[in-house]
């Protein structure tokens, strides 16, 4: 893992605080999230305090600081989904899984990401779990959907 991080950092050696974004994006693309190790290695390599790196990364919603769950749940909160109960879908998912947006359950099974329009507004509200889309769902549908994910993971 450290080698991969160092290779990416080497491509961005002239980066300063104001131009950190492409480096952070490349690391997240490679690792799936910004690990503490990655932040520390950037800090040492570029001689930037970790607080400044976290300051930049936390300013943008796109960055994660935990690995994604086995089932990564994207919940649309674009305008159409918002109007059609998107907020309640988010609340119910967070309640059922006992995590907030950007977090992963302790067992590594689920993670939640709030996204903007997923391009299916007419079928809102929309969520996606890994590559599977669920349209027109109600908050009360989530429990069963999550249980099916768990059942499928143990059946494999
Ligand atoms: S707003 Fe949710 S799919 Fe467009």
Short mmCIF file of N, CA and C and ligand atoms in Angstrom, two decimals:
data_model
loop_
_atom_site.label_atom_id
_atom_site.label_comp_id
_atom_site.label_asym_id
_atom_site.label_seq_id
_atom_site.Cartn_x
_atom_site.Cartn_y
_atom_site.Cartn_z
N UNK A 1 0.83 -1.20 0.00
CA UNK A 1 0.00 0.00 0.00
C UNK A 1 0.87 1.26 0.00
N UNK A 2 1.90 1.26 0.85
CA UNK A 2 2.78 2.43 0.94
C UNK A 2 3.43 2.73 -0.41
N UNK A 3 3.81 1.66 -1.13
CA UNK A 3 4.45 1.86 -2.43
C UNK A 3 3.51 2.57 -3.40
N UNK A 4 2.26 2.13 -3.42
CA UNK A 4 1.27 2.75 -4.32
C UNK A 4 1.11 4.23 -3.98
N UNK A 5 1.04 4.53 -2.69
CA UNK A 5 0.86 5.92 -2.26
C UNK A 5 2.07 6.75 -2.69
N UNK A 6 3.27 6.20 -2.47
CA UNK A 6 4.48 6.95 -2.81
C UNK A 6 4.59 7.20 -4.31
N UNK A 7 4.18 6.24 -5.12
CA UNK A 7 4.23 6.42 -6.58
C UNK A 7 3.30 7.58 -7.00
N UNK A 8 2.12 7.63 -6.40
CA UNK A 8 1.18 8.71 -6.72
C UNK A 8 1.74 10.05 -6.25
N UNK A 9 2.29 10.08 -5.05
CA UNK A 9 2.84 11.34 -4.52
C UNK A 9 3.96 11.84 -5.43
N UNK A 10 4.78 10.94 -5.93
CA UNK A 10 5.89 11.35 -6.79
C UNK A 10 5.41 12.07 -8.06
N UNK A 11 4.22 11.74 -8.50
CA UNK A 11 3.67 12.40 -9.69
C UNK A 11 3.22 13.83 -9.38
N UNK A 12 3.14 14.15 -8.09
CA UNK A 12 2.60 15.46 -7.69
C UNK A 12 3.57 16.19 -6.77
N UNK A 13 4.86 16.05 -7.00
CA UNK A 13 5.83 16.57 -6.04
C UNK A 13 5.83 18.09 -5.87
N UNK A 14 5.37 18.82 -6.84
CA UNK A 14 5.38 20.28 -6.71
C UNK A 14 4.07 20.84 -6.13
N UNK A 15 3.29 19.92 -5.58
CA UNK A 15 1.99 20.32 -5.05
C UNK A 15 2.15 21.18 -3.79
N UNK A 16 1.31 22.19 -3.69
CA UNK A 16 1.22 23.00 -2.47
C UNK A 16 -0.19 22.87 -1.93
N UNK A 17 -0.44 23.51 -0.81
CA UNK A 17 -1.75 23.39 -0.17
C UNK A 17 -2.88 23.72 -1.15
N UNK A 18 -2.69 24.74 -1.97
CA UNK A 18 -3.76 25.18 -2.87
C UNK A 18 -3.98 24.25 -4.05
N UNK A 19 -3.05 23.36 -4.29
CA UNK A 19 -3.18 22.48 -5.46
C UNK A 19 -3.16 21.00 -5.06
N UNK A 20 -3.62 20.72 -3.86
CA UNK A 20 -3.62 19.34 -3.35
C UNK A 20 -4.68 18.46 -3.99
N UNK A 21 -5.73 19.08 -4.51
CA UNK A 21 -6.90 18.33 -4.93
C UNK A 21 -6.60 17.17 -5.88
N UNK A 22 -5.85 17.40 -6.99
CA UNK A 22 -5.60 16.27 -7.91
C UNK A 22 -4.86 15.11 -7.23
N UNK A 23 -3.93 15.43 -6.33
CA UNK A 23 -3.21 14.37 -5.61
C UNK A 23 -4.17 13.57 -4.74
N UNK A 24 -5.02 14.26 -3.99
CA UNK A 24 -5.98 13.56 -3.13
C UNK A 24 -6.95 12.71 -3.96
N UNK A 25 -7.37 13.24 -5.10
CA UNK A 25 -8.28 12.49 -5.99
C UNK A 25 -7.60 11.23 -6.50
N UNK A 26 -6.33 11.35 -6.91
CA UNK A 26 -5.62 10.17 -7.42
C UNK A 26 -5.49 9.10 -6.34
N UNK A 27 -5.20 9.52 -5.12
CA UNK A 27 -5.05 8.54 -4.04
C UNK A 27 -6.39 7.88 -3.74
N UNK A 28 -7.45 8.67 -3.72
CA UNK A 28 -8.76 8.06 -3.45
C UNK A 28 -9.16 7.10 -4.58
N UNK A 29 -8.85 7.45 -5.81
CA UNK A 29 -9.16 6.56 -6.93
C UNK A 29 -8.42 5.23 -6.76
N UNK A 30 -7.19 5.29 -6.31
CA UNK A 30 -6.38 4.07 -6.17
C UNK A 30 -6.81 3.25 -4.96
N UNK A 31 -7.01 3.92 -3.80
CA UNK A 31 -7.28 3.19 -2.56
C UNK A 31 -8.77 3.06 -2.24
N UNK A 32 -9.58 3.93 -2.84
CA UNK A 32 -11.00 3.94 -2.51
C UNK A 32 -11.33 4.91 -1.39
N UNK A 33 -10.31 5.42 -0.71
CA UNK A 33 -10.50 6.39 0.37
C UNK A 33 -9.16 7.01 0.72
N UNK A 34 -9.19 8.05 1.55
CA UNK A 34 -7.94 8.67 1.99
C UNK A 34 -7.60 8.10 3.37
N UNK A 35 -6.65 7.19 3.39
CA UNK A 35 -6.28 6.56 4.65
C UNK A 35 -5.41 7.51 5.47
N UNK A 36 -5.33 7.23 6.76
CA UNK A 36 -4.45 8.01 7.64
C UNK A 36 -3.00 7.87 7.17
N UNK A 37 -2.66 6.66 6.73
CA UNK A 37 -1.30 6.44 6.23
C UNK A 37 -1.02 7.34 5.03
N UNK A 38 -1.99 7.43 4.13
CA UNK A 38 -1.79 8.27 2.94
C UNK A 38 -1.61 9.73 3.33
N UNK A 39 -2.42 10.21 4.25
CA UNK A 39 -2.32 11.61 4.69
C UNK A 39 -0.94 11.85 5.32
N UNK A 40 -0.50 10.90 6.14
CA UNK A 40 0.81 11.07 6.79
C UNK A 40 1.94 11.06 5.76
N UNK A 41 1.84 10.21 4.76
CA UNK A 41 2.91 10.14 3.75
C UNK A 41 2.93 11.41 2.90
N UNK A 42 1.76 11.96 2.60
CA UNK A 42 1.72 13.23 1.87
C UNK A 42 2.38 14.31 2.73
N UNK A 43 2.05 14.31 4.00
CA UNK A 43 2.58 15.32 4.92
C UNK A 43 4.11 15.30 4.93
N UNK A 44 4.68 14.11 5.05
CA UNK A 44 6.14 13.98 5.12
C UNK A 44 6.77 14.32 3.77
N UNK A 45 6.20 13.78 2.70
CA UNK A 45 6.80 13.97 1.38
C UNK A 45 6.75 15.42 0.91
N UNK A 46 5.65 16.11 1.21
CA UNK A 46 5.47 17.47 0.71
C UNK A 46 5.71 18.53 1.78
N UNK A 47 6.08 18.05 2.97
CA UNK A 47 6.36 18.97 4.08
C UNK A 47 5.18 19.90 4.36
N UNK A 48 4.00 19.28 4.41
CA UNK A 48 2.78 20.02 4.74
C UNK A 48 2.19 19.43 6.02
N UNK A 49 1.71 20.24 6.93
CA UNK A 49 1.08 19.69 8.14
C UNK A 49 -0.15 18.86 7.79
N UNK A 50 -0.35 17.77 8.52
CA UNK A 50 -1.53 16.92 8.26
C UNK A 50 -2.82 17.74 8.44
N UNK A 51 -2.80 18.70 9.36
CA UNK A 51 -4.02 19.51 9.59
C UNK A 51 -4.41 20.27 8.32
N UNK A 52 -3.42 20.73 7.57
CA UNK A 52 -3.73 21.45 6.33
C UNK A 52 -4.29 20.49 5.28
N UNK A 53 -3.73 19.28 5.22
CA UNK A 53 -4.21 18.29 4.24
C UNK A 53 -5.65 17.88 4.58
N UNK A 54 -5.90 17.60 5.85
CA UNK A 54 -7.28 17.28 6.26
C UNK A 54 -8.20 18.47 6.00
N UNK A 55 -7.68 19.68 6.21
CA UNK A 55 -8.47 20.89 5.99
C UNK A 55 -8.97 20.97 4.56
N UNK A 56 -8.09 20.65 3.62
CA UNK A 56 -8.48 20.66 2.21
C UNK A 56 -9.44 19.51 1.93
N UNK A 57 -9.09 18.31 2.40
CA UNK A 57 -9.89 17.11 2.06
C UNK A 57 -11.30 17.20 2.64
N UNK A 58 -11.43 17.70 3.86
CA UNK A 58 -12.77 17.75 4.47
C UNK A 58 -13.64 18.86 3.89
N UNK A 59 -13.02 19.78 3.16
CA UNK A 59 -13.80 20.85 2.53
C UNK A 59 -14.67 20.28 1.40
N UNK A 60 -14.21 19.18 0.80
CA UNK A 60 -14.92 18.60 -0.36
C UNK A 60 -15.67 17.34 0.07
N UNK A 61 -16.92 17.24 -0.38
CA UNK A 61 -17.74 16.07 -0.04
C UNK A 61 -17.23 14.78 -0.69
N UNK A 62 -16.44 14.91 -1.73
CA UNK A 62 -16.08 13.72 -2.52
C UNK A 62 -15.11 12.79 -1.80
N UNK A 63 -14.49 13.24 -0.71
CA UNK A 63 -13.47 12.39 -0.09
C UNK A 63 -14.02 11.57 1.06
N UNK A 64 -13.55 10.33 1.12
CA UNK A 64 -13.90 9.41 2.18
C UNK A 64 -12.66 9.16 3.03
N UNK A 65 -12.87 8.89 4.30
CA UNK A 65 -11.75 8.64 5.20
C UNK A 65 -11.81 7.24 5.79
N UNK A 66 -12.75 6.44 5.29
CA UNK A 66 -12.85 5.04 5.69
C UNK A 66 -13.04 4.21 4.41
N UNK A 67 -12.59 2.96 4.41
CA UNK A 67 -12.83 2.13 3.24
C UNK A 67 -14.32 1.89 3.04
N UNK A 68 -14.74 1.71 1.80
CA UNK A 68 -16.14 1.44 1.52
C UNK A 68 -16.52 0.07 2.06
N UNK A 69 -17.81 -0.07 2.37
CA UNK A 69 -18.31 -1.36 2.81
C UNK A 69 -18.42 -2.33 1.64
N UNK A 70 -18.64 -3.60 1.98
CA UNK A 70 -18.84 -4.59 0.92
C UNK A 70 -20.04 -4.20 0.06
N UNK A 71 -21.05 -3.61 0.70
CA UNK A 71 -22.20 -3.06 -0.02
C UNK A 71 -22.15 -1.54 0.14
N UNK A 72 -21.80 -0.87 -0.93
CA UNK A 72 -21.70 0.58 -0.88
C UNK A 72 -23.02 1.18 -1.37
N UNK A 73 -23.68 1.89 -0.47
CA UNK A 73 -25.01 2.42 -0.76
C UNK A 73 -24.90 3.88 -1.16
N UNK A 74 -25.32 4.18 -2.36
CA UNK A 74 -25.38 5.57 -2.81
C UNK A 74 -26.84 6.00 -2.78
N UNK A 75 -27.10 7.06 -2.06
CA UNK A 75 -28.48 7.56 -1.95
C UNK A 75 -28.54 8.92 -2.64
N UNK A 76 -29.44 9.02 -3.61
CA UNK A 76 -29.55 10.27 -4.36
C UNK A 76 -30.26 11.34 -3.54
N UNK A 77 -29.67 12.51 -3.53
CA UNK A 77 -30.33 13.63 -2.86
C UNK A 77 -30.42 14.82 -3.81
N UNK A 78 -30.56 14.51 -5.10
CA UNK A 78 -30.83 15.56 -6.08
C UNK A 78 -32.24 16.09 -5.86
N UNK A 79 -32.62 17.09 -6.63
CA UNK A 79 -33.89 17.79 -6.39
C UNK A 79 -35.10 16.85 -6.45
N UNK A 80 -35.20 16.05 -7.51
CA UNK A 80 -36.37 15.18 -7.65
C UNK A 80 -36.43 14.16 -6.52
N UNK A 81 -35.31 13.58 -6.18
CA UNK A 81 -35.30 12.59 -5.09
C UNK A 81 -35.57 13.26 -3.75
N UNK A 82 -35.06 14.46 -3.59
CA UNK A 82 -35.32 15.20 -2.34
C UNK A 82 -36.82 15.42 -2.17
N UNK A 83 -37.47 15.85 -3.25
CA UNK A 83 -38.91 16.12 -3.19
C UNK A 83 -39.70 14.84 -2.90
N UNK A 84 -39.19 13.72 -3.40
CA UNK A 84 -39.89 12.44 -3.23
C UNK A 84 -39.31 11.61 -2.09
N UNK A 85 -39.10 12.21 -0.94
CA UNK A 85 -38.74 11.48 0.27
C UNK A 85 -37.27 11.12 0.39
N UNK A 86 -36.41 11.72 -0.44
CA UNK A 86 -34.98 11.39 -0.36
C UNK A 86 -34.40 11.61 1.02
N UNK A 87 -34.83 12.67 1.68
CA UNK A 87 -34.32 12.94 3.02
C UNK A 87 -34.70 11.85 4.01
N UNK A 88 -35.92 11.35 3.89
CA UNK A 88 -36.35 10.28 4.80
C UNK A 88 -35.64 8.96 4.49
N UNK A 89 -35.32 8.75 3.22
CA UNK A 89 -34.54 7.55 2.85
C UNK A 89 -33.16 7.61 3.52
N UNK A 90 -32.55 8.77 3.47
CA UNK A 90 -31.23 8.93 4.10
C UNK A 90 -31.32 8.68 5.60
N UNK A 91 -32.31 9.31 6.22
CA UNK A 91 -32.47 9.15 7.68
C UNK A 91 -32.68 7.69 8.05
N UNK A 92 -33.51 7.00 7.29
CA UNK A 92 -33.81 5.60 7.63
C UNK A 92 -32.58 4.71 7.41
N UNK A 93 -31.85 4.95 6.34
CA UNK A 93 -30.64 4.15 6.09
C UNK A 93 -29.64 4.36 7.22
N UNK A 94 -29.48 5.61 7.63
CA UNK A 94 -28.53 5.90 8.72
C UNK A 94 -29.01 5.28 10.03
N UNK A 95 -30.33 5.30 10.25
CA UNK A 95 -30.87 4.72 11.49
C UNK A 95 -30.69 3.20 11.50
N UNK A 96 -31.02 2.56 10.39
CA UNK A 96 -30.93 1.10 10.35
C UNK A 96 -29.49 0.60 10.47
N UNK A 97 -28.58 1.31 9.85
CA UNK A 97 -27.19 0.83 9.82
C UNK A 97 -26.34 1.44 10.93
N UNK A 98 -26.91 2.42 11.64
CA UNK A 98 -26.22 3.08 12.75
C UNK A 98 -24.91 3.73 12.30
N UNK A 99 -24.92 4.29 11.11
CA UNK A 99 -23.79 5.05 10.60
C UNK A 99 -24.32 6.31 9.93
N UNK A 100 -23.43 7.25 9.69
CA UNK A 100 -23.77 8.47 8.97
C UNK A 100 -23.13 8.42 7.59
N UNK A 101 -23.55 9.37 6.77
CA UNK A 101 -22.95 9.50 5.44
C UNK A 101 -21.43 9.50 5.54
N UNK A 102 -20.79 8.77 4.65
CA UNK A 102 -19.33 8.75 4.63
C UNK A 102 -18.73 7.72 5.56
N UNK A 103 -19.58 7.01 6.33
CA UNK A 103 -19.07 6.02 7.27
C UNK A 103 -19.34 4.60 6.78
N UNK A 104 -18.67 3.67 7.43
CA UNK A 104 -18.80 2.25 7.10
C UNK A 104 -19.17 1.51 8.38
N UNK A 105 -20.07 0.54 8.28
CA UNK A 105 -20.45 -0.22 9.48
C UNK A 105 -19.23 -0.97 10.02
N UNK A 106 -19.25 -1.24 11.32
CA UNK A 106 -18.10 -1.88 11.97
C UNK A 106 -17.72 -3.21 11.34
N UNK A 107 -18.73 -3.93 10.86
CA UNK A 107 -18.44 -5.23 10.24
C UNK A 107 -17.97 -5.09 8.79
N UNK A 108 -17.87 -3.85 8.31
CA UNK A 108 -17.38 -3.63 6.95
C UNK A 108 -18.40 -3.97 5.88
N UNK A 109 -19.63 -4.23 6.30
CA UNK A 109 -20.63 -4.70 5.35
C UNK A 109 -21.24 -3.56 4.51
N UNK A 110 -21.58 -2.43 5.16
CA UNK A 110 -22.27 -1.34 4.46
C UNK A 110 -21.56 -0.01 4.65
N UNK A 111 -21.63 0.81 3.62
CA UNK A 111 -21.20 2.21 3.73
C UNK A 111 -22.23 3.05 2.99
N UNK A 112 -22.32 4.31 3.40
CA UNK A 112 -23.33 5.22 2.82
C UNK A 112 -22.64 6.42 2.19
N UNK A 113 -23.11 6.75 1.01
CA UNK A 113 -22.64 7.96 0.33
C UNK A 113 -23.88 8.69 -0.20
N UNK A 114 -23.95 9.98 0.04
CA UNK A 114 -25.04 10.79 -0.51
C UNK A 114 -24.54 11.39 -1.82
N UNK A 115 -25.30 11.22 -2.88
CA UNK A 115 -24.86 11.70 -4.19
C UNK A 115 -25.92 12.62 -4.79
N UNK A 116 -25.51 13.38 -5.78
CA UNK A 116 -26.46 14.20 -6.51
C UNK A 116 -27.09 13.39 -7.61
N UNK A 117 -27.91 13.99 -8.42
CA UNK A 117 -28.74 13.31 -9.41
C UNK A 117 -28.05 12.11 -10.06
N UNK A 118 -28.75 10.96 -10.02
CA UNK A 118 -28.23 9.73 -10.62
C UNK A 118 -28.81 9.50 -12.00
N UNK A 119 -29.52 10.50 -12.52
CA UNK A 119 -30.00 10.43 -13.90
C UNK A 119 -31.27 9.63 -14.09
N UNK A 120 -32.00 9.40 -13.03
CA UNK A 120 -33.26 8.65 -13.14
C UNK A 120 -34.36 9.38 -12.37
N UNK A 121 -34.41 10.69 -12.53
CA UNK A 121 -35.32 11.53 -11.73
C UNK A 121 -36.77 11.07 -11.81
N UNK A 122 -37.20 10.62 -12.99
CA UNK A 122 -38.59 10.19 -13.17
C UNK A 122 -38.93 8.97 -12.33
N UNK A 123 -37.92 8.29 -11.83
CA UNK A 123 -38.15 7.09 -11.03
C UNK A 123 -37.78 7.32 -9.56
N UNK A 124 -37.66 8.58 -9.19
CA UNK A 124 -37.19 8.91 -7.84
C UNK A 124 -38.19 8.46 -6.76
N UNK A 125 -37.68 8.23 -5.56
CA UNK A 125 -36.28 8.36 -5.14
C UNK A 125 -35.45 7.14 -5.56
N UNK A 126 -34.17 7.36 -5.74
CA UNK A 126 -33.29 6.33 -6.27
C UNK A 126 -32.13 6.09 -5.31
N UNK A 127 -31.81 4.81 -5.11
CA UNK A 127 -30.56 4.47 -4.43
C UNK A 127 -29.85 3.43 -5.30
N UNK A 128 -28.57 3.28 -5.08
CA UNK A 128 -27.82 2.22 -5.75
C UNK A 128 -26.98 1.52 -4.69
N UNK A 129 -26.96 0.21 -4.78
CA UNK A 129 -26.09 -0.57 -3.90
C UNK A 129 -25.15 -1.33 -4.81
N UNK A 130 -23.87 -1.01 -4.71
CA UNK A 130 -22.87 -1.44 -5.68
C UNK A 130 -23.40 -1.06 -7.07
N UNK A 131 -23.64 -2.00 -7.96
CA UNK A 131 -24.09 -1.60 -9.30
C UNK A 131 -25.60 -1.78 -9.49
N UNK A 132 -26.32 -2.13 -8.45
CA UNK A 132 -27.75 -2.39 -8.60
C UNK A 132 -28.56 -1.17 -8.16
N UNK A 133 -29.51 -0.75 -9.01
CA UNK A 133 -30.33 0.43 -8.73
C UNK A 133 -31.70 0.02 -8.20
N UNK A 134 -32.20 0.81 -7.26
CA UNK A 134 -33.54 0.62 -6.71
C UNK A 134 -34.30 1.92 -6.91
N UNK A 135 -35.45 1.85 -7.59
CA UNK A 135 -36.21 3.06 -7.92
C UNK A 135 -37.52 3.11 -7.14
N UNK A 136 -38.00 4.32 -6.93
CA UNK A 136 -39.33 4.50 -6.35
C UNK A 136 -39.50 3.81 -5.01
N UNK A 137 -38.46 3.76 -4.23
CA UNK A 137 -38.56 3.03 -2.97
C UNK A 137 -39.11 3.92 -1.86
N UNK A 138 -39.57 3.28 -0.83
CA UNK A 138 -40.05 3.95 0.39
C UNK A 138 -39.01 3.68 1.49
N UNK A 139 -38.96 4.55 2.50
CA UNK A 139 -38.03 4.29 3.61
C UNK A 139 -38.23 2.89 4.21
N UNK A 140 -39.48 2.46 4.27
CA UNK A 140 -39.78 1.15 4.85
C UNK A 140 -39.26 -0.02 4.03
N UNK A 141 -38.84 0.22 2.80
CA UNK A 141 -38.31 -0.86 1.96
C UNK A 141 -36.85 -1.18 2.30
N UNK A 142 -36.18 -0.25 2.96
CA UNK A 142 -34.73 -0.39 3.12
C UNK A 142 -34.32 -1.61 3.96
N UNK A 143 -35.08 -1.87 5.00
CA UNK A 143 -34.70 -2.98 5.90
C UNK A 143 -34.59 -4.28 5.10
N UNK A 144 -35.60 -4.54 4.29
CA UNK A 144 -35.60 -5.78 3.50
C UNK A 144 -34.46 -5.78 2.48
N UNK A 145 -34.24 -4.62 1.85
CA UNK A 145 -33.16 -4.53 0.85
C UNK A 145 -31.82 -4.83 1.51
N UNK A 146 -31.58 -4.26 2.69
CA UNK A 146 -30.30 -4.49 3.37
C UNK A 146 -30.18 -5.95 3.83
N UNK A 147 -31.29 -6.52 4.28
CA UNK A 147 -31.25 -7.92 4.72
C UNK A 147 -30.94 -8.84 3.54
N UNK A 148 -31.49 -8.51 2.38
CA UNK A 148 -31.18 -9.33 1.19
C UNK A 148 -29.70 -9.25 0.84
N UNK A 149 -29.13 -8.07 0.98
CA UNK A 149 -27.69 -7.92 0.74
C UNK A 149 -26.92 -8.86 1.65
N UNK A 150 -27.28 -8.85 2.94
CA UNK A 150 -26.58 -9.70 3.91
C UNK A 150 -26.76 -11.18 3.56
N UNK A 151 -28.00 -11.55 3.21
CA UNK A 151 -28.27 -12.95 2.85
C UNK A 151 -27.42 -13.35 1.65
N UNK A 152 -27.35 -12.48 0.65
CA UNK A 152 -26.56 -12.81 -0.54
C UNK A 152 -25.08 -12.93 -0.21
N UNK A 153 -24.62 -12.15 0.76
CA UNK A 153 -23.19 -12.20 1.08
C UNK A 153 -22.82 -13.48 1.79
N UNK A 154 -23.79 -14.04 2.56
CA UNK A 154 -23.48 -15.30 3.26
C UNK A 154 -23.71 -16.50 2.36
N UNK A 155 -24.52 -16.32 1.30
CA UNK A 155 -24.82 -17.43 0.40
C UNK A 155 -23.67 -17.72 -0.54
N UNK A 156 -22.76 -16.72 -0.71
CA UNK A 156 -21.65 -16.90 -1.68
C UNK A 156 -20.54 -17.73 -1.08
S1 LIG B 1 -32.59 13.70 -8.53
FE1 LIG B 1 -32.34 11.62 -7.97
S2 LIG B 1 -32.15 10.64 -9.88
FE2 LIG B 1 -32.28 12.74 -10.42
#
